[in-house]
Tab-separated table of C-alpha atoms in Angstrom:
chain	number	residue	atom	x	y	z
K	18	MET	CA	-18.871	42.181	7.404
K	19	SER	CA	-19.788	43.771	10.708
K	20	ARG	CA	-21.289	47.276	10.763
K	21	ARG	CA	-18.627	48.231	13.311
K	22	GLN	CA	-15.415	47.951	11.293
K	23	LYS	CA	-11.807	48.972	11.527
K	24	GLU	CA	-10.660	51.278	8.735
K	25	GLY	CA	-6.941	51.816	9.109
K	26	CYS	CA	-6.617	52.733	12.789
K	27	ILE	CA	-10.148	54.136	13.033
K	28	ILE	CA	-13.146	52.082	14.090
K	29	ARG	CA	-16.405	53.008	12.383
K	30	ILE	CA	-19.418	53.049	14.693
K	31	ARG	CA	-22.981	53.475	13.456
K	32	LEU	CA	-24.219	55.723	16.254
K	33	GLY	CA	-27.920	56.283	16.852
K	34	LEU	CA	-28.602	59.782	18.212
K	35	PHE	CA	-31.967	59.958	19.928
K	36	GLY	CA	-33.432	63.028	21.548
K	37	ALA	CA	-35.477	66.202	21.527
K	38	ASP	CA	-35.337	68.628	18.622
K	39	ASP	CA	-33.544	71.426	20.497
K	40	SER	CA	-30.693	69.275	21.851
K	41	LEU	CA	-30.194	66.721	19.092
K	42	SER	CA	-28.708	69.167	16.566
K	43	MET	CA	-25.972	70.205	19.011
K	44	ILE	CA	-25.177	66.600	19.961
K	45	GLN	CA	-25.030	65.613	16.282
K	46	ALA	CA	-22.720	68.541	15.478
K	47	VAL	CA	-20.270	67.381	18.173
K	48	ALA	CA	-20.469	63.705	17.153
K	49	GLN	CA	-19.815	64.500	13.492
K	50	GLU	CA	-16.468	66.031	14.431
K	51	TYR	CA	-15.249	62.486	15.164
K	52	LYS	CA	-14.287	60.249	12.235
K	53	GLU	CA	-15.303	57.174	14.223
K	54	PHE	CA	-19.034	57.823	13.807
K	55	VAL	CA	-21.711	57.433	11.169
K	56	CYS	CA	-24.654	59.231	12.806
K	57	VAL	CA	-28.299	58.158	12.629
K	58	PRO	CA	-30.365	60.979	14.206
K	59	VAL	CA	-33.893	60.337	15.524
K	60	VAL	CA	-36.113	63.095	16.968
K	61	TYR	CA	-38.984	62.263	19.317
K	62	TRP	CA	-41.896	64.433	20.504
K	63	ASP	CA	-43.622	62.162	23.015
K	64	GLU	CA	-42.386	59.518	25.464
K	65	SER	CA	-45.036	57.071	24.234
K	66	GLU	CA	-43.402	56.869	20.777
K	67	VAL	CA	-39.832	56.169	21.941
K	68	ILE	CA	-39.892	52.377	21.525
K	69	ASP	CA	-41.753	52.546	18.196
K	70	LEU	CA	-39.049	54.869	16.844
K	71	ILE	CA	-36.179	52.749	18.167
K	72	ARG	CA	-37.475	49.314	17.150
K	73	PRO	CA	-37.029	49.575	13.332
K	74	LEU	CA	-33.402	50.679	13.780
K	75	ALA	CA	-32.407	48.228	16.525
K	76	SER	CA	-30.494	45.944	14.163
K	77	GLU	CA	-28.990	48.802	12.133
K	78	VAL	CA	-27.231	50.693	14.931
K	79	ASP	CA	-24.137	49.677	16.919
K	80	MET	CA	-24.700	52.029	19.880
K	81	TRP	CA	-27.225	54.646	21.017
K	82	LEU	CA	-26.643	58.078	22.526
K	83	PHE	CA	-29.690	59.742	24.123
K	84	SER	CA	-30.064	63.441	24.846
K	85	GLY	CA	-31.344	62.746	28.369
K	86	GLN	CA	-32.120	60.094	30.941
K	87	VAL	CA	-35.870	59.782	30.236
K	88	PRO	CA	-35.711	58.263	26.708
K	89	TYR	CA	-32.597	56.331	27.771
K	90	SER	CA	-34.445	54.778	30.729
K	91	ILE	CA	-37.511	53.920	28.630
K	92	VAL	CA	-35.377	51.986	26.135
K	93	LYS	CA	-33.201	50.360	28.791
K	94	GLN	CA	-36.187	49.146	30.811
K	95	SER	CA	-37.907	47.789	27.686
K	96	GLY	CA	-35.115	45.268	27.158
K	97	GLU	CA	-35.664	45.441	23.387
K	98	VAL	CA	-32.224	46.817	22.512
K	99	ASP	CA	-29.039	44.850	23.150
K	100	ALA	CA	-26.679	47.540	21.826
K	101	PRO	CA	-24.773	49.681	24.375
K	102	LEU	CA	-26.850	52.681	25.532
K	103	PHE	CA	-25.546	56.070	26.743
K	104	TYR	CA	-27.102	59.409	27.654
K	105	VAL	CA	-25.808	62.940	28.126
K	106	PRO	CA	-26.158	63.995	31.793
K	107	HIS	CA	-27.279	67.526	32.584
K	108	ILE	CA	-24.168	68.455	34.555
K	109	GLY	CA	-23.464	71.619	36.531
K	110	ALA	CA	-22.378	73.701	33.536
K	111	SER	CA	-25.798	73.187	31.934
K	112	LEU	CA	-27.633	74.377	35.044
K	113	TYR	CA	-25.309	77.377	35.524
K	114	ARG	CA	-26.214	78.601	32.052
K	115	THR	CA	-29.948	78.218	32.713
K	116	LEU	CA	-29.815	79.994	36.087
K	117	LEU	CA	-27.928	82.913	34.520
K	118	GLN	CA	-30.591	83.127	31.839
K	119	ALA	CA	-33.396	83.209	34.458
K	120	HIS	CA	-31.581	85.886	36.484
K	121	TYR	CA	-30.687	88.214	33.616
K	122	THR	CA	-33.944	87.919	31.674
K	123	ALA	CA	-36.422	88.074	34.571
K	124	GLN	CA	-34.427	88.639	37.802
K	125	ILE	CA	-36.081	85.578	39.371
K	126	PRO	CA	-34.563	84.494	42.716
K	127	VAL	CA	-33.414	80.872	42.849
K	128	SER	CA	-35.837	80.195	45.721
K	129	ARG	CA	-38.734	81.120	43.407
K	130	LEU	CA	-37.851	78.489	40.824
K	131	SER	CA	-39.013	74.872	40.692
K	132	PHE	CA	-36.542	72.264	39.408
K	133	ASP	CA	-36.766	68.722	38.123
K	134	THR	CA	-34.345	65.856	37.399
K	135	TYR	CA	-31.542	67.083	39.706
K	136	GLU	CA	-31.102	65.992	43.302
K	137	ARG	CA	-31.576	68.810	45.793
K	138	ARG	CA	-28.048	68.468	47.148
K	139	GLU	CA	-26.646	68.719	43.631
K	140	ILE	CA	-28.280	72.118	43.101
K	141	GLU	CA	-27.272	73.346	46.568
K	142	ARG	CA	-23.639	72.354	45.987
K	143	LEU	CA	-23.640	74.217	42.670
K	144	LEU	CA	-24.963	77.361	44.317
K	145	GLU	CA	-22.460	77.090	47.177
K	146	GLU	CA	-19.643	77.072	44.634
K	147	ALA	CA	-21.069	80.269	43.139
K	148	GLY	CA	-21.411	81.889	46.584
K	149	ILE	CA	-25.216	81.958	46.433
K	150	GLU	CA	-26.978	81.204	49.714
K	151	GLU	CA	-30.654	80.715	49.000
K	152	PRO	CA	-33.060	77.894	49.932
K	153	ILE	CA	-34.133	75.463	47.194
K	154	PRO	CA	-37.639	74.449	48.315
K	155	TYR	CA	-39.036	72.918	45.119
K	156	VAL	CA	-37.151	70.022	43.506
K	157	LYS	CA	-38.667	66.950	41.846
K	158	HIS	CA	-35.919	64.370	41.518
K	159	TYR	CA	-36.698	61.064	39.801
K	160	GLU	CA	-34.840	57.926	38.776
K	161	GLY	CA	-35.271	56.482	35.301
K	162	GLY	CA	-38.196	57.538	33.142
K	163	ILE	CA	-41.073	59.917	33.836
K	164	SER	CA	-43.918	61.387	31.792
K	165	ALA	CA	-44.005	64.971	30.592
K	166	GLN	CA	-47.492	65.232	32.106
K	167	GLU	CA	-46.261	64.371	35.598
K	168	LEU	CA	-43.451	66.932	35.441
K	169	SER	CA	-45.584	69.694	33.949
K	170	ASP	CA	-48.294	69.075	36.578
K	171	TYR	CA	-45.687	69.427	39.327
K	172	HIS	CA	-44.340	72.751	38.054
K	173	TYR	CA	-47.704	74.187	37.012
K	174	THR	CA	-49.382	73.452	40.362
K	175	LEU	CA	-46.646	75.307	42.266
K	176	TRP	CA	-46.889	78.259	39.878
K	177	LYS	CA	-50.697	78.475	40.092
K	178	GLN	CA	-50.431	78.417	43.892
K	179	GLY	CA	-48.103	81.437	43.703
K	180	LYS	CA	-45.151	79.546	45.205
K	181	THR	CA	-42.909	79.909	42.139
K	182	GLU	CA	-42.357	82.318	39.271
K	183	ALA	CA	-40.900	79.883	36.737
K	184	ALA	CA	-39.839	76.278	36.148
K	185	VAL	CA	-36.454	74.802	35.267
K	186	THR	CA	-36.819	71.501	33.416
K	187	CYS	CA	-34.468	69.051	31.707
K	188	LEU	CA	-37.252	67.400	29.692
K	189	ARG	CA	-38.135	68.999	26.359
K	190	THR	CA	-41.664	67.558	26.243
K	191	ALA	CA	-42.396	69.019	29.703
K	192	HIS	CA	-40.938	72.324	28.516
K	193	LEU	CA	-43.325	72.400	25.546
K	194	GLU	CA	-46.309	71.435	27.712
K	195	LEU	CA	-45.606	74.231	30.224
K	196	GLU	CA	-45.238	76.769	27.404
K	197	LYS	CA	-48.709	75.735	26.161
K	198	LEU	CA	-50.061	76.386	29.668
K	199	GLY	CA	-48.526	79.872	29.629
K	200	MET	CA	-46.072	79.244	32.460
K	201	PRO	CA	-42.564	80.791	32.335
K	202	VAL	CA	-40.155	77.901	31.865
K	203	TYR	CA	-36.420	77.494	31.236
K	204	ARG	CA	-35.026	74.426	29.497
K	205	VAL	CA	-31.684	72.927	30.615
K	206	LEU	CA	-29.767	71.887	27.514
K	207	PRO	CA	-26.786	69.495	27.534
K	208	ALA	CA	-23.379	71.143	27.801
K	209	ARG	CA	-20.878	70.529	25.022
K	210	SER	CA	-18.323	69.294	27.562
K	211	ALA	CA	-20.795	66.626	28.744
K	212	VAL	CA	-21.440	65.474	25.165
K	213	GLU	CA	-17.702	65.206	24.453
K	214	ALA	CA	-17.119	63.218	27.648
K	215	VAL	CA	-19.806	60.668	26.731
K	216	ILE	CA	-18.504	60.422	23.154
K	217	GLN	CA	-15.033	59.543	24.443
K	218	THR	CA	-16.626	56.763	26.502
K	219	ILE	CA	-18.481	55.504	23.408
K	220	ILE	CA	-15.240	55.375	21.409
K	221	ARG	CA	-13.501	53.402	24.173
K	222	THR	CA	-16.481	51.041	24.292
K	223	GLY	CA	-16.231	50.553	20.530
K	224	GLN	CA	-12.562	49.676	20.846
K	225	MET	CA	-13.365	47.204	23.605
K	226	LEU	CA	-16.130	45.580	21.525
K	227	GLN	CA	-13.794	45.310	18.569
K	228	ALA	CA	-11.335	43.378	20.736
K	229	GLN	CA	-14.245	41.357	22.104
K	230	ASP	CA	-15.278	40.292	18.585
K	231	ALA	CA	-11.868	38.650	18.237
K	232	GLN	CA	-12.496	36.415	21.260
K	233	ILE	CA	-12.487	32.676	20.708
K	234	ALA	CA	-15.893	31.066	20.212
K	235	VAL	CA	-16.693	27.379	20.043
K	236	GLN	CA	-19.825	25.944	18.466
K	237	MET	CA	-20.804	22.403	19.497
K	238	ILE	CA	-23.350	20.754	17.189
K	239	GLU	CA	-25.102	17.408	17.263
K	240	VAL	CA	-26.663	16.322	13.977
K	241	ASP	CA	-28.826	13.461	12.789
K	242	ALA	CA	-27.731	12.506	9.282
K	243	MET	CA	-30.549	9.940	9.092
K	244	GLN	CA	-33.063	12.811	9.088
K	245	ALA	CA	-32.456	13.068	5.339
K	246	ALA	CA	-32.762	9.306	4.792
K	247	SER	CA	-35.433	7.829	2.547
K	248	PRO	CA	-37.384	4.615	3.293
K	249	GLU	CA	-35.129	2.850	0.765
K	250	THR	CA	-31.943	3.636	2.775
K	251	PHE	CA	-30.913	0.264	4.181
K	252	SER	CA	-27.238	-0.448	3.584
K	253	THR	CA	-24.352	0.798	5.691
K	254	ASP	CA	-22.929	2.353	2.520
K	255	ASP	CA	-26.076	4.475	2.146
K	256	ILE	CA	-25.819	5.612	5.771
K	257	TYR	CA	-22.115	6.389	5.315
K	258	ARG	CA	-22.884	8.517	2.254
K	259	LEU	CA	-25.503	10.464	4.241
K	260	GLU	CA	-22.992	11.101	7.021
K	261	MET	CA	-20.430	12.291	4.485
K	262	LYS	CA	-22.962	14.706	2.973
K	263	THR	CA	-23.698	16.124	6.432
K	264	THR	CA	-19.972	16.525	7.097
K	265	GLU	CA	-19.544	18.354	3.789
K	266	LYS	CA	-22.379	20.750	4.735
K	267	LEU	CA	-20.718	21.404	8.096
K	268	LEU	CA	-17.371	22.080	6.400
K	269	ARG	CA	-18.994	24.669	4.122
K	270	TYR	CA	-20.797	26.234	7.093
K	271	ALA	CA	-17.534	26.328	9.089
K	272	LYS	CA	-15.924	28.214	6.208
K	273	LYS	CA	-18.732	30.797	6.315
K	274	VAL	CA	-18.002	31.503	9.999
K	275	GLN	CA	-14.249	31.467	9.312
K	276	GLY	CA	-13.797	28.463	11.589
K	277	SER	CA	-12.290	25.006	11.628
K	278	LEU	CA	-14.362	21.831	12.020
K	279	LYS	CA	-13.428	18.957	14.335
K	280	SER	CA	-15.278	15.705	14.973
K	281	ALA	CA	-16.228	15.073	18.612
K	282	GLY	CA	-17.707	11.592	18.342
K	283	PRO	CA	-20.611	10.052	16.412
K	284	GLY	CA	-22.890	12.814	15.125
K	285	ARG	CA	-21.156	15.537	17.161
K	286	TYR	CA	-18.908	18.254	15.813
K	287	VAL	CA	-17.044	21.268	17.183
K	288	ILE	CA	-16.298	24.452	15.222
K	289	PHE	CA	-13.584	26.813	16.502
K	290	THR	CA	-14.173	30.384	15.305
K	291	THR	CA	-14.518	33.941	16.711
K	292	ARG	CA	-17.195	35.705	18.703
K	293	GLY	CA	-17.635	38.311	15.978
K	294	ALA	CA	-18.232	35.745	13.226
K	295	LEU	CA	-20.967	33.946	15.186
K	296	LYS	CA	-22.459	37.238	16.350
K	297	GLU	CA	-22.791	38.292	12.721
K	298	ILE	CA	-24.434	35.099	11.457
K	299	THR	CA	-26.879	34.964	14.422
K	300	GLU	CA	-27.703	38.702	14.249
K	301	GLY	CA	-26.295	39.454	17.659
K	302	TYR	CA	-27.079	36.024	19.155
K	303	LYS	CA	-30.808	36.455	18.572
K	304	THR	CA	-31.646	34.185	15.656
K	305	VAL	CA	-30.685	30.832	14.197
K	306	PRO	CA	-28.886	31.236	10.850
K	307	SER	CA	-31.059	30.661	7.807
K	308	ALA	CA	-31.199	27.285	6.060
K	309	GLU	CA	-28.975	28.668	3.291
K	310	GLU	CA	-26.352	29.889	5.776
K	311	THR	CA	-26.256	26.504	7.521
K	312	GLU	CA	-26.160	24.680	4.177
K	313	LEU	CA	-29.704	23.292	4.701
K	314	LEU	CA	-28.630	21.647	7.967
K	315	ASP	CA	-31.497	23.040	10.032
K	316	GLY	CA	-33.578	19.861	9.886
K	317	GLU	CA	-30.607	17.714	10.877
K	318	VAL	CA	-29.476	19.740	13.915
K	319	ILE	CA	-30.469	18.061	17.183
K	320	ALA	CA	-28.889	20.714	19.397
K	321	CYS	CA	-26.301	23.480	19.158
K	322	GLY	CA	-24.328	25.140	21.951
K	323	ILE	CA	-22.125	28.216	21.496
K	324	GLY	CA	-19.468	29.076	24.073
K	325	ILE	CA	-17.438	32.284	24.400
K	326	GLY	CA	-14.194	32.375	26.360
K	327	ARG	CA	-10.859	34.083	26.871
K	328	THR	CA	-9.081	30.865	25.926
K	329	ALA	CA	-9.962	27.971	23.628
K	330	TYR	CA	-10.336	25.691	26.660
K	331	GLU	CA	-12.710	28.098	28.427
K	332	ALA	CA	-14.768	28.607	25.253
K	333	GLU	CA	-15.059	24.836	24.791
K	334	ILE	CA	-16.253	24.388	28.399
K	335	GLN	CA	-18.864	27.126	27.880
K	336	ALA	CA	-19.960	25.501	24.605
K	337	GLY	CA	-20.505	22.229	26.470
K	338	LYS	CA	-22.723	23.993	29.012
K	339	ALA	CA	-24.663	25.709	26.235
K	340	PHE	CA	-25.063	22.386	24.426
K	341	LEU	CA	-26.592	20.729	27.506
K	342	HIS	CA	-29.033	23.633	27.934
K	343	ALA	CA	-29.937	23.329	24.237
K	344	LYS	CA	-30.636	19.611	24.630
K	345	GLN	CA	-33.033	20.423	27.475
K	346	SER	CA	-34.813	23.055	25.358
K	347	GLY	CA	-35.981	20.698	22.628
K	348	ARG	CA	-34.833	19.461	19.241
K	349	GLY	CA	-33.093	22.036	17.060
K	350	ALA	CA	-32.479	24.495	19.928
K	351	TRP	CA	-29.453	26.821	19.902
K	352	MET	CA	-28.124	28.226	23.199
K	353	VAL	CA	-25.191	30.506	24.061
K	354	VAL	CA	-23.043	30.758	27.195
K	355	PHE	CA	-20.943	33.928	27.298
K	356	ASP	CA	-17.607	34.462	29.012
K	357	ASP	CA	-19.328	36.072	32.032
K	358	GLY	CA	-21.456	32.936	32.568
K	359	THR	CA	-24.613	34.486	31.132
K	360	ILE	CA	-26.879	32.064	29.268
K	361	SER	CA	-29.011	33.136	26.294
K	362	GLY	CA	-31.561	31.330	24.168
K	363	PRO	CA	-33.137	29.447	22.618
K	364	LEU	CA	-32.083	31.585	19.633
K	365	GLY	CA	-34.809	32.403	17.152
K	366	LYS	CA	-37.671	31.475	19.498
K	367	SER	CA	-40.477	33.802	20.560
K	368	VAL	CA	-39.533	33.113	24.177
K	369	HIS	CA	-35.858	34.054	24.268
K	370	LEU	CA	-34.330	34.478	27.738
K	371	ARG	CA	-30.981	35.790	28.889
K	372	TYR	CA	-30.011	34.941	32.440
K	373	SER	CA	-27.065	34.283	34.715
K	374	LEU	CA	-26.599	31.368	37.059
K	375	GLY	CA	-26.509	34.004	39.778
K	376	GLY	CA	-24.416	34.783	42.814
K	377	GLY	CA	-24.436	33.638	46.418
K	378	GLU	CA	-27.941	34.950	47.134
K	379	LEU	CA	-29.593	32.815	44.452
K	380	ARG	CA	-27.542	29.794	45.472
K	381	GLN	CA	-28.816	30.238	49.033
K	382	LEU	CA	-32.381	30.426	47.692
K	383	ALA	CA	-31.712	27.264	45.694
K	384	GLU	CA	-30.715	25.421	48.876
K	385	ARG	CA	-33.751	26.811	50.691
K	386	THR	CA	-36.266	25.861	48.002
K	387	GLY	CA	-34.760	22.627	46.721
K	388	LEU	CA	-34.832	24.113	43.199
K	389	SER	CA	-31.706	24.525	41.094
K	390	ALA	CA	-30.015	27.918	40.741
K	391	ALA	CA	-30.587	27.634	36.975
K	392	THR	CA	-34.346	27.244	37.506
K	393	LEU	CA	-34.467	30.280	39.793
K	394	CYS	CA	-32.398	32.332	37.345
K	395	LYS	CA	-34.736	31.385	34.505
K	396	LEU	CA	-37.745	32.307	36.631
K	397	LYS	CA	-36.214	35.676	37.486
K	398	ALA	CA	-35.507	36.358	33.789
K	399	ILE	CA	-39.076	35.361	32.841
K	400	LEU	CA	-40.607	37.751	35.387
K	401	GLN	CA	-38.329	40.573	34.187
K	402	LYS	CA	-39.284	39.898	30.570
K	403	ARG	CA	-42.989	39.926	31.465
K	404	GLY	CA	-42.635	43.090	33.550
K	405	THR	CA	-44.584	41.584	36.451
K	406	ASN	CA	-43.926	39.271	39.377
K	407	GLU	CA	-47.214	37.406	38.852
K	408	ILE	CA	-47.538	34.244	36.767
K	409	GLU	CA	-49.609	31.053	36.562
K	410	ALA	CA	-48.355	27.522	35.945
K	411	HIS	CA	-49.300	27.202	32.256
K	412	GLU	CA	-47.540	30.477	31.425
K	413	LEU	CA	-44.444	29.390	33.340
K	414	ALA	CA	-44.481	26.029	31.576
K	415	SER	CA	-44.615	27.745	28.181
K	416	TYR	CA	-41.631	29.979	28.986
K	417	MET	CA	-39.555	27.181	30.485
K	418	ARG	CA	-40.592	24.582	27.902
K	419	ILE	CA	-41.747	22.140	30.575
K	420	VAL	CA	-45.101	20.481	31.303
K	421	PRO	CA	-47.610	22.415	33.477
K	422	ARG	CA	-47.320	19.765	36.195
K	423	SER	CA	-43.614	20.570	36.611
K	424	ALA	CA	-44.359	24.296	36.615
K	425	ARG	CA	-46.947	23.823	39.380
K	426	ARG	CA	-44.359	21.903	41.396
K	427	ILE	CA	-41.927	24.845	41.112
K	428	LEU	CA	-44.583	27.339	42.209
K	429	ASN	CA	-45.705	25.103	45.088
K	430	GLN	CA	-42.129	24.779	46.346
K	431	LEU	CA	-41.708	28.541	46.267
K	432	GLU	CA	-45.001	28.976	48.132
K	433	THR	CA	-43.951	26.442	50.771
K	434	VAL	CA	-40.865	28.478	51.735
K	435	GLY	CA	-42.630	31.859	51.563
K	436	LEU	CA	-41.210	33.007	48.226
K	437	ALA	CA	-44.593	32.945	46.498
K	438	GLU	CA	-48.238	33.445	47.360
K	439	VAL	CA	-51.517	32.915	45.525
K	440	ALA	CA	-52.576	36.350	44.281
K	441	GLY	CA	-55.781	35.311	42.542
K	442	GLU	CA	-57.229	33.091	39.854
K	443	THR	CA	-57.728	33.255	36.119
K	444	ASN	CA	-60.055	31.220	33.935
K	445	PRO	CA	-59.070	31.367	30.235
K	446	TYR	CA	-61.733	28.798	29.330
K	447	PRO	CA	-65.323	29.337	30.614
K	448	ARG	CA	-65.874	25.640	31.326
K	449	GLY	CA	-62.398	24.896	32.611
K	450	ARG	CA	-61.044	24.928	36.137
K	451	PRO	CA	-59.672	28.261	37.385
K	452	ARG	CA	-55.899	28.554	37.410
K	453	LYS	CA	-54.022	29.976	40.379
K	454	VAL	CA	-51.977	33.114	39.749
K	455	TYR	CA	-48.872	33.300	41.935
K	456	ARG	CA	-47.020	36.405	43.076
K	457	ILE	CA	-43.273	35.648	43.277
K	458	PHE	CA	-40.814	37.241	45.733
K	459	LEU	CA	-37.270	36.717	44.454
């Protein structure tokens, strides 16, 4: 049974609430007014602990709502969470409230405040609407994540230089740091209207995912019944009995995923089921089902491809593509091709990639390099997973499950057309030859 269920007409979403102590209680109070949610609140005090706090709950939460863009960006860029992520933006109403507080408590002119997070034009437009005509000289806008230290340094330096009288920050950790330094600081808290708007989006997303779970999925499996044979298995009757046992295991497995089993030729079978059923048994398309779940078939599976589609025909085509990718990835590999053409796998392996076959730009690069679009897409996904555009041939070979010689050929072809350059050398073994490290430009 999926964690996200339908109860009557209400979907139940296990919603992770992640944020600072002063904003999380308000966000939780709003979320708990909706019957759709079971809330899992998590408070953080430092940006460095965000991933460590998220990781243990990654498989227990359907969606995440963050109190601001910094923790949201840290988790999104980590790539460790597949669940939908949302954050509450600090919209105009939030800033209005903070500016009123600064004016009435300390009569500080807007031009003597330093701001972060917002774009300059956003603040100016807000003031124009209020009929306030003052310059906004000090704004530190940033995209994605940022450290509390960097923001507090920005505000504190301006204040020590006598250019400002106080700071306006959207980041709680920066707020606490500036208070320790003795600087006047005002914290912008999320507005209730902004929280409610994001919650409505989360509910619509949950409804969409519920419909998505009902999509048709096709699982294409090739098995080797002789894997279970003993040295005494000689007769055709013995082989037939082994094949029948394998078929019986597949029938029981098909029942577990609420699907129907069809033969697709010697040793090949197709199971028609739903996206939600396969998502559940593979833990969100991350792992291969346990030996018990597959009726002890794991040693007999040569390759498995899962296809998702809007129709049975489309799902079967995608399953065929996934099956071919699984065959290329080694014995026992499971791969998935989703309805948007994205490829994921091998499931359950330490090196698990998710990539698309790309658009026109990658196809043009494929023609230019002589490499396939699939190879370039894999390479792009590998570099994103590693968080760097530098790699050497043995590392690439390990990720792609190819021999180092083939990996060197790929890197040489990229270098030939100007899409890679030698950035240095590494020598993992003192007596071995140095290995070239390539910097890739995709």
